[in-house]
Amino acid sequence: MHTERINIVITCDDDFIQHMGVMLISLLKNTTEPQNINIFFLDHGIKQQSKDSMNRICSDYKATIHFLEIDGKLFEDFYISHHINQVTYYRIIAPLVVPRNIKRVIYIDGDVIVEGDIKELFRIDLNNKVLGAIPDPYGIERIQELNIPNSKYFNAGILLIDVEKWNSKNLTKKLLDYIQNNNKLKYWDQDALNANLYDLWEELSPEWNYQTAIALNKEYSELSPKIIHYTEPQKPWQIYCRHPYSDRYYKYIEFSEWKQYNPIPNKIQQLLKEKKYKYFIFGTGELAKSFYTKVSDDKIIQGFIDNDSKKWGSLFENKHINSPNVINEFENIRILVCSSYFEEIKKQLESDYYKIENIDFFKINIDSNQFP
């Protein structure tokens, strides 16, 4: 009896290997047949240490992984911006570089958590289309500019691809030519895929690509996501991520070699260990809440400070919200400002009204990697 192999294509650079590893663990833990998972890692020269991490994960679940060497020079002149590098373009050559006997693959980004059985996605009928995908709510603005006639735009983070149909239409070359002639694509290869495959994709249920915008839409509140996709710049491994399922990342990191990871920068973690100080968080918004929940010992934080007098005396995360006057009651205070108005707050508290001789200020950013 022939054993069905579930073919998964992934790629990332060394800086992203932890998050790709957590994704892979979630995928393998939630399938009933991890031994039948075939991973193809598009490798452009990642370190051996990163490969070892991927190999250990696959070995733990008896899955198979293959590293396919990619020449990154092909994409050197392609448009990149923000947190995106050339690796994003690798997915368009995946059908061309996997072994010839492979008929179908699932491409998966690294900023996702898989909670459904991936073989269910692999078996979906594509109705003679080249690929299956899920619409991207943020892509509506691109439809007119890209001249997409059917008014639909998909997210390329999770793709179910019919390899034979893709290659028979020579789509990799078509896409590479398109990108080279359109070097300012806002959403990189995703724009190119939508502009060229607008009539070749089958729309799948959003449960298979539960993007942040979908998760925040009340219309989909009853949907149980099978693949959670953190599509905004703020990711769950940073101090703040507004995806409702950001906690799932920490559920699966517990099964990994990165389980000691903490998004709070080391500098702040070390500061919080200095017992002679009293620590207050300035702000009572989502960033303050997220930062507080990631502090390993909640007893360190004395309470919160807010300028809104209506909040004074009430509780936030089971800690009291105080007037800024509270800083006059203590010596050696450290204020952790969880607000985009850091400079204004610092200037306010440095006024003559407050006793500030022994106060230190620290700005907490949404992205922990941006900590000054």
Tab-separated table of C-alpha atoms in Angstrom:
chain	number	residue	atom	x	y	z
A	1	MET	CA	0.000	0.000	0.000
A	2	HIS	CA	1.359	3.405	-1.010
A	3	THR	CA	2.019	5.772	1.889
A	4	GLU	CA	0.962	9.345	1.240
A	5	ARG	CA	3.750	11.839	1.877
A	6	ILE	CA	2.776	15.361	2.923
A	7	ASN	CA	5.252	17.741	1.282
A	8	ILE	CA	5.992	21.016	3.060
A	9	VAL	CA	8.213	23.807	1.710
A	10	ILE	CA	9.770	26.312	4.119
A	11	THR	CA	12.577	28.844	4.041
A	12	CYS	CA	14.086	31.529	6.263
A	13	ASP	CA	17.387	33.087	7.245
A	14	ASP	CA	19.366	32.384	10.423
A	15	ASP	CA	17.726	35.245	12.319
A	16	PHE	CA	14.322	33.602	11.868
A	17	ILE	CA	15.250	30.008	12.627
A	18	GLN	CA	13.745	30.046	16.139
A	19	HIS	CA	10.340	31.094	14.839
A	20	MET	CA	10.461	28.640	11.947
A	21	GLY	CA	11.360	25.943	14.451
A	22	VAL	CA	8.382	26.776	16.667
A	23	MET	CA	6.104	26.692	13.614
A	24	LEU	CA	7.486	23.303	12.639
A	25	ILE	CA	6.939	21.912	16.130
A	26	SER	CA	3.312	23.062	16.079
A	27	LEU	CA	2.807	21.456	12.666
A	28	LEU	CA	4.336	18.127	13.682
A	29	LYS	CA	2.608	17.950	17.059
A	30	ASN	CA	-0.818	18.468	15.498
A	31	THR	CA	-0.701	15.962	12.683
A	32	THR	CA	-1.629	12.331	13.243
A	33	GLU	CA	1.120	11.145	10.899
A	34	PRO	CA	4.288	13.189	11.542
A	35	GLN	CA	6.388	10.344	10.146
A	36	ASN	CA	4.838	11.034	6.734
A	37	ILE	CA	5.787	14.706	6.701
A	38	ASN	CA	8.394	15.590	4.098
A	39	ILE	CA	10.059	18.978	4.719
A	40	PHE	CA	11.918	20.792	1.940
A	41	PHE	CA	13.979	23.678	3.304
A	42	LEU	CA	15.060	26.128	0.598
A	43	ASP	CA	18.607	26.761	1.795
A	44	HIS	CA	20.588	29.791	0.678
A	45	GLY	CA	23.505	29.176	3.011
A	46	ILE	CA	22.143	29.115	6.550
A	47	LYS	CA	24.553	28.136	9.306
A	48	GLN	CA	25.087	24.523	10.284
A	49	GLN	CA	23.752	25.375	13.742
A	50	SER	CA	20.422	26.350	12.176
A	51	LYS	CA	20.324	23.146	10.154
A	52	ASP	CA	21.058	21.138	13.282
A	53	SER	CA	18.088	22.762	15.028
A	54	MET	CA	15.773	21.854	12.145
A	55	ASN	CA	17.160	18.317	12.005
A	56	ARG	CA	16.603	17.771	15.735
A	57	ILE	CA	12.980	18.878	15.512
A	58	CYS	CA	12.243	16.589	12.578
A	59	SER	CA	14.068	13.700	14.220
A	60	ASP	CA	12.019	14.100	17.411
A	61	TYR	CA	8.818	13.557	15.415
A	62	LYS	CA	10.278	11.111	12.876
A	63	ALA	CA	9.647	13.550	10.038
A	64	THR	CA	12.040	13.910	7.101
A	65	ILE	CA	13.830	17.113	6.122
A	66	HIS	CA	15.787	17.912	2.959
A	67	PHE	CA	17.888	21.047	2.470
A	68	LEU	CA	17.690	22.234	-1.134
A	69	GLU	CA	20.485	24.623	-2.037
A	70	ILE	CA	19.293	27.891	-3.585
A	71	ASP	CA	21.423	30.451	-5.392
A	72	GLY	CA	20.393	33.701	-3.725
A	73	LYS	CA	22.173	35.772	-6.380
A	74	LEU	CA	19.154	35.272	-8.609
A	75	PHE	CA	17.207	37.637	-6.350
A	76	GLU	CA	19.913	40.179	-5.458
A	77	ASP	CA	18.323	43.048	-7.380
A	78	PHE	CA	14.750	42.302	-6.364
A	79	TYR	CA	12.839	44.907	-4.388
A	80	ILE	CA	12.860	44.543	-0.581
A	81	SER	CA	11.734	46.820	2.232
A	82	HIS	CA	11.011	46.975	5.956
A	83	HIS	CA	11.562	43.573	7.623
A	84	ILE	CA	11.417	41.662	4.317
A	85	ASN	CA	14.535	40.376	2.555
A	86	GLN	CA	15.149	38.386	-0.636
A	87	VAL	CA	14.177	35.110	1.043
A	88	THR	CA	10.514	35.982	0.481
A	89	TYR	CA	10.997	35.426	-3.260
A	90	TYR	CA	12.172	31.838	-2.838
A	91	ARG	CA	8.640	30.458	-2.723
A	92	ILE	CA	8.149	31.190	-6.423
A	93	ILE	CA	10.925	28.773	-7.383
A	94	ALA	CA	9.808	26.023	-4.977
A	95	PRO	CA	7.840	24.009	-7.585
A	96	LEU	CA	10.892	24.044	-9.830
A	97	VAL	CA	13.452	22.821	-7.282
A	98	VAL	CA	11.584	20.089	-5.390
A	99	PRO	CA	12.158	16.541	-6.720
A	100	ARG	CA	10.349	15.782	-9.974
A	101	ASN	CA	8.188	13.071	-8.440
A	102	ILE	CA	6.560	15.636	-6.120
A	103	LYS	CA	3.099	16.521	-7.391
A	104	ARG	CA	1.834	18.783	-4.629
A	105	VAL	CA	3.386	20.921	-1.881
A	106	ILE	CA	2.277	23.271	0.858
A	107	TYR	CA	4.365	26.397	1.239
A	108	ILE	CA	4.265	27.808	4.800
A	109	ASP	CA	5.721	31.031	6.194
A	110	GLY	CA	7.607	30.983	9.482
A	111	ASP	CA	5.409	33.491	11.322
A	112	VAL	CA	2.578	31.017	11.802
A	113	ILE	CA	1.375	28.386	14.241
A	114	VAL	CA	-0.295	25.253	12.883
A	115	GLU	CA	-3.056	23.876	15.108
A	116	GLY	CA	-4.943	21.756	12.581
A	117	ASP	CA	-3.831	18.524	10.948
A	118	ILE	CA	-1.821	19.669	7.937
A	119	LYS	CA	-2.784	16.586	5.929
A	120	GLU	CA	-6.360	17.953	5.763
A	121	LEU	CA	-5.074	21.009	3.917
A	122	PHE	CA	-2.854	18.869	1.708
A	123	ARG	CA	-5.857	16.825	0.515
A	124	ILE	CA	-8.143	19.726	-0.415
A	125	ASP	CA	-9.508	19.577	-3.968
A	126	LEU	CA	-8.172	22.509	-5.998
A	127	ASN	CA	-10.802	22.097	-8.725
A	128	ASN	CA	-8.176	22.013	-11.452
A	129	LYS	CA	-6.541	25.250	-10.245
A	130	VAL	CA	-2.792	25.729	-9.809
A	131	LEU	CA	-2.904	26.712	-6.172
A	132	GLY	CA	-5.136	27.165	-3.155
A	133	ALA	CA	-4.925	30.272	-0.995
A	134	ILE	CA	-6.867	32.547	1.333
A	135	PRO	CA	-7.807	36.180	0.575
A	136	ASP	CA	-5.743	38.897	2.233
A	137	PRO	CA	-7.855	41.720	3.733
A	138	TYR	CA	-4.937	44.120	3.329
A	139	GLY	CA	-4.661	43.347	-0.370
A	140	ILE	CA	-7.816	45.145	-1.468
A	141	GLU	CA	-5.846	48.314	-2.182
A	142	ARG	CA	-3.567	46.401	-4.566
A	143	ILE	CA	-6.293	45.042	-6.859
A	144	GLN	CA	-6.715	48.181	-8.944
A	145	GLU	CA	-3.024	49.010	-9.184
A	146	LEU	CA	-2.168	45.471	-10.296
A	147	ASN	CA	-5.106	45.362	-12.737
A	148	ILE	CA	-6.552	42.197	-11.218
A	149	PRO	CA	-9.838	41.619	-13.083
A	150	ASN	CA	-11.602	39.329	-10.593
A	151	SER	CA	-11.230	41.735	-7.632
A	152	LYS	CA	-9.606	39.152	-5.386
A	153	TYR	CA	-6.169	39.174	-3.793
A	154	PHE	CA	-4.673	36.307	-1.782
A	155	ASN	CA	-2.107	36.085	0.991
A	156	ALA	CA	0.978	34.108	-0.053
A	157	GLY	CA	1.988	32.958	3.436
A	158	ILE	CA	0.209	29.623	3.065
A	159	LEU	CA	-0.083	28.144	-0.418
A	160	LEU	CA	-1.276	24.720	-1.543
A	161	ILE	CA	0.462	24.243	-4.897
A	162	ASP	CA	-0.147	21.780	-7.713
A	163	VAL	CA	3.477	21.404	-8.795
A	164	GLU	CA	2.733	19.715	-12.115
A	165	LYS	CA	0.287	22.383	-13.247
A	166	TRP	CA	2.602	25.156	-12.048
A	167	ASN	CA	5.552	23.827	-14.019
A	168	SER	CA	3.498	22.990	-17.102
A	169	LYS	CA	2.576	26.680	-17.313
A	170	ASN	CA	6.198	27.754	-16.758
A	171	LEU	CA	5.026	30.032	-13.942
A	172	THR	CA	8.376	30.433	-12.200
A	173	LYS	CA	9.943	32.040	-15.280
A	174	LYS	CA	6.835	34.136	-15.875
A	175	LEU	CA	6.943	35.440	-12.304
A	176	LEU	CA	10.680	36.133	-12.340
A	177	ASP	CA	10.322	38.109	-15.570
A	178	TYR	CA	7.400	40.053	-14.139
A	179	ILE	CA	9.288	40.964	-10.960
A	180	GLN	CA	12.371	42.062	-12.886
A	181	ASN	CA	10.207	44.413	-14.935
A	182	ASN	CA	8.203	45.668	-11.940
A	183	ASN	CA	10.849	46.371	-9.347
A	184	LYS	CA	8.697	48.386	-6.920
A	185	LEU	CA	6.045	45.882	-5.962
A	186	LYS	CA	4.589	46.948	-2.628
A	187	TYR	CA	4.069	43.419	-1.322
A	188	TRP	CA	7.003	41.835	-3.132
A	189	ASP	CA	6.401	38.396	-4.692
A	190	GLN	CA	2.873	38.328	-3.273
A	191	ASP	CA	1.952	41.153	-5.648
A	192	ALA	CA	3.557	39.274	-8.527
A	193	LEU	CA	1.688	36.070	-7.682
A	194	ASN	CA	-1.640	37.876	-7.580
A	195	ALA	CA	-1.030	39.829	-10.777
A	196	ASN	CA	-0.177	36.678	-12.729
A	197	LEU	CA	-2.259	33.930	-11.112
A	198	TYR	CA	-5.506	35.839	-10.547
A	199	ASP	CA	-7.538	33.211	-12.445
A	200	LEU	CA	-5.493	30.192	-11.366
A	201	TRP	CA	-6.168	29.992	-7.627
A	202	GLU	CA	-8.870	28.337	-5.561
A	203	GLU	CA	-10.161	30.222	-2.539
A	204	LEU	CA	-9.823	28.207	0.677
A	205	SER	CA	-11.407	28.682	4.080
A	206	PRO	CA	-9.776	31.417	6.221
A	207	GLU	CA	-9.307	28.821	8.962
A	208	TRP	CA	-6.215	27.742	6.996
A	209	ASN	CA	-4.657	31.211	7.094
A	210	TYR	CA	-6.079	33.033	10.097
A	211	GLN	CA	-4.384	36.351	9.494
A	212	THR	CA	-4.368	39.138	12.060
A	213	ALA	CA	-6.943	41.222	10.169
A	214	ILE	CA	-9.251	38.196	9.941
A	215	ALA	CA	-8.800	37.368	13.625
A	216	LEU	CA	-9.769	40.929	14.592
A	217	ASN	CA	-12.882	40.842	12.394
A	218	LYS	CA	-15.973	39.930	14.446
A	219	GLU	CA	-17.416	38.200	11.392
A	220	TYR	CA	-14.903	35.389	11.944
A	221	SER	CA	-14.985	35.299	15.750
A	222	GLU	CA	-16.614	31.850	15.829
A	223	LEU	CA	-14.058	30.328	13.462
A	224	SER	CA	-11.571	27.864	14.950
A	225	PRO	CA	-8.256	28.568	13.215
A	226	LYS	CA	-6.187	25.677	11.916
A	227	ILE	CA	-3.267	27.871	10.881
A	228	ILE	CA	-2.651	31.086	12.819
A	229	HIS	CA	-0.755	33.693	10.824
A	230	TYR	CA	0.830	36.751	12.451
A	231	THR	CA	0.664	39.019	9.421
A	232	GLU	CA	1.375	42.397	11.001
A	233	PRO	CA	4.891	43.738	11.724
A	234	GLN	CA	4.369	43.123	15.453
A	235	LYS	CA	4.945	39.431	16.107
A	236	PRO	CA	4.247	37.349	19.236
A	237	TRP	CA	7.955	37.063	19.991
A	238	GLN	CA	8.022	40.821	20.496
A	239	ILE	CA	6.683	42.590	23.565
A	240	TYR	CA	3.342	43.371	21.949
A	241	CYS	CA	1.355	41.581	19.265
A	242	ARG	CA	-2.333	42.279	18.794
A	243	HIS	CA	-3.233	38.959	17.175
A	244	PRO	CA	-5.745	37.328	19.576
A	245	TYR	CA	-3.856	34.034	19.326
A	246	SER	CA	-0.372	35.392	20.020
A	247	ASP	CA	-0.175	33.201	23.138
A	248	ARG	CA	-0.054	30.090	20.938
A	249	TYR	CA	3.531	30.905	20.034
A	250	TYR	CA	4.538	30.501	23.684
A	251	LYS	CA	2.539	27.286	23.965
A	252	TYR	CA	4.753	25.601	21.379
A	253	ILE	CA	8.044	27.260	22.212
A	254	GLU	CA	7.853	25.299	25.483
A	255	PHE	CA	8.595	22.146	23.457
A	256	SER	CA	11.670	23.664	21.833
A	257	GLU	CA	15.303	24.432	22.561
A	258	TRP	CA	14.262	28.102	22.787
A	259	LYS	CA	11.857	27.656	25.709
A	260	GLN	CA	13.842	30.110	27.855
A	261	TYR	CA	13.160	32.893	25.354
A	262	ASN	CA	11.816	36.150	26.769
A	263	PRO	CA	10.904	39.094	24.504
A	264	ILE	CA	11.896	41.587	27.194
A	265	PRO	CA	15.388	42.855	26.260
A	266	ASN	CA	18.258	41.561	28.390
A	267	LYS	CA	19.055	45.091	29.525
A	268	ILE	CA	15.589	45.484	31.037
A	269	GLN	CA	15.666	41.990	32.532
A	270	GLN	CA	18.909	42.844	34.310
A	271	LEU	CA	17.519	46.166	35.551
A	272	LEU	CA	14.498	44.432	37.051
A	273	LYS	CA	16.797	42.288	39.188
A	274	GLU	CA	18.099	45.307	41.111
A	275	LYS	CA	16.094	45.033	44.321
A	276	LYS	CA	16.791	48.495	45.740
A	277	TYR	CA	14.444	50.096	43.191
A	278	LYS	CA	10.668	50.377	43.084
A	279	TYR	CA	9.305	49.714	39.604
A	280	PHE	CA	6.189	51.303	38.128
A	281	ILE	CA	4.764	50.965	34.643
A	282	PHE	CA	3.524	54.221	33.146
A	283	GLY	CA	0.535	53.489	30.930
A	284	THR	CA	-2.475	51.188	31.055
A	285	GLY	CA	-2.881	50.262	27.400
A	286	GLU	CA	-2.256	47.041	25.507
A	287	LEU	CA	1.511	47.549	25.444
A	288	ALA	CA	1.595	47.999	29.236
A	289	LYS	CA	-0.534	44.888	29.716
A	290	SER	CA	1.587	42.815	27.367
A	291	PHE	CA	4.849	43.962	28.948
A	292	TYR	CA	3.570	43.269	32.466
A	293	THR	CA	2.449	39.735	31.600
A	294	LYS	CA	5.916	38.969	30.238
A	295	VAL	CA	7.742	40.085	33.390
A	296	SER	CA	8.748	36.796	34.993
A	297	ASP	CA	8.003	37.923	38.564
A	298	ASP	CA	4.934	40.155	38.868
A	299	LYS	CA	5.911	41.109	42.431
A	300	ILE	CA	8.659	43.285	40.968
A	301	ILE	CA	6.112	45.765	39.612
A	302	GLN	CA	4.621	47.950	42.353
A	303	GLY	CA	1.778	49.216	40.215
A	304	PHE	CA	0.777	51.329	37.241
A	305	ILE	CA	0.768	55.088	36.707
A	306	ASP	CA	-1.644	56.916	34.430
A	307	ASN	CA	-2.558	60.550	33.777
A	308	ASP	CA	-6.267	59.710	33.548
A	309	SER	CA	-7.731	60.610	36.953
A	310	LYS	CA	-10.778	58.410	36.267
A	311	LYS	CA	-8.522	55.361	36.480
A	312	TRP	CA	-6.807	56.236	39.764
A	313	GLY	CA	-7.526	53.727	42.504
A	314	SER	CA	-8.859	51.060	40.147
A	315	LEU	CA	-7.094	47.807	39.297
A	316	PHE	CA	-5.268	46.902	36.106
A	317	GLU	CA	-3.894	43.367	35.901
A	318	ASN	CA	-4.606	43.143	39.664
A	319	LYS	CA	-2.302	46.076	40.375
A	320	HIS	CA	-3.381	49.556	41.453
A	321	ILE	CA	-3.422	52.422	38.979
A	322	ASN	CA	-1.835	55.450	40.593
A	323	SER	CA	-1.627	59.167	40.033
A	324	PRO	CA	1.822	60.385	38.931
A	325	ASN	CA	2.055	61.807	42.472
A	326	VAL	CA	2.925	58.317	43.686
A	327	ILE	CA	6.528	58.919	42.659
A	328	ASN	CA	6.851	61.409	45.523
A	329	GLU	CA	6.233	58.596	48.009
A	330	PHE	CA	9.310	56.505	47.216
A	331	GLU	CA	13.055	56.727	46.877
A	332	ASN	CA	14.905	55.106	43.976
A	333	ILE	CA	12.093	54.698	41.466
A	334	ARG	CA	12.323	53.310	37.965
A	335	ILE	CA	9.549	54.209	35.554
A	336	LEU	CA	8.968	51.819	32.653
A	337	VAL	CA	7.118	53.925	30.100
A	338	CYS	CA	4.814	51.808	27.940
A	339	SER	CA	3.558	54.567	25.705
A	340	SER	CA	4.397	56.174	22.384
A	341	TYR	CA	4.460	59.511	24.271
A	342	PHE	CA	7.696	58.730	26.073
A	343	GLU	CA	9.321	62.146	25.648
A	344	GLU	CA	6.188	64.005	26.755
A	345	ILE	CA	5.772	61.776	29.819
A	346	LYS	CA	9.426	62.087	30.755
A	347	LYS	CA	9.241	65.872	30.431
A	348	GLN	CA	6.066	65.938	32.542
A	349	LEU	CA	7.621	63.914	35.357
A	350	GLU	CA	10.818	65.938	35.255
A	351	SER	CA	8.907	69.117	36.033
A	352	ASP	CA	9.439	70.831	39.374
A	353	TYR	CA	6.169	69.374	40.648
A	354	TYR	CA	7.687	65.934	41.137
A	355	LYS	CA	10.620	64.735	43.197
A	356	ILE	CA	12.788	63.252	40.483
A	357	GLU	CA	16.298	63.138	41.907
A	358	ASN	CA	16.227	59.352	42.163
A	359	ILE	CA	14.070	58.453	39.176
A	360	ASP	CA	15.237	56.541	36.114
A	361	PHE	CA	13.142	56.376	32.937
A	362	PHE	CA	13.063	53.506	30.454
A	363	LYS	CA	11.173	53.382	27.195
A	364	ILE	CA	9.459	50.097	26.372
A	365	ASN	CA	8.927	49.663	22.629
A	366	ILE	CA	6.448	47.409	20.868
A	367	ASP	CA	9.384	45.797	19.091
A	368	SER	CA	11.829	44.613	21.744
A	369	ASN	CA	14.598	44.621	19.141
A	370	GLN	CA	14.286	48.394	18.934
A	371	PHE	CA	15.118	48.957	22.588
A	372	PRO	CA	17.686	51.777	22.728
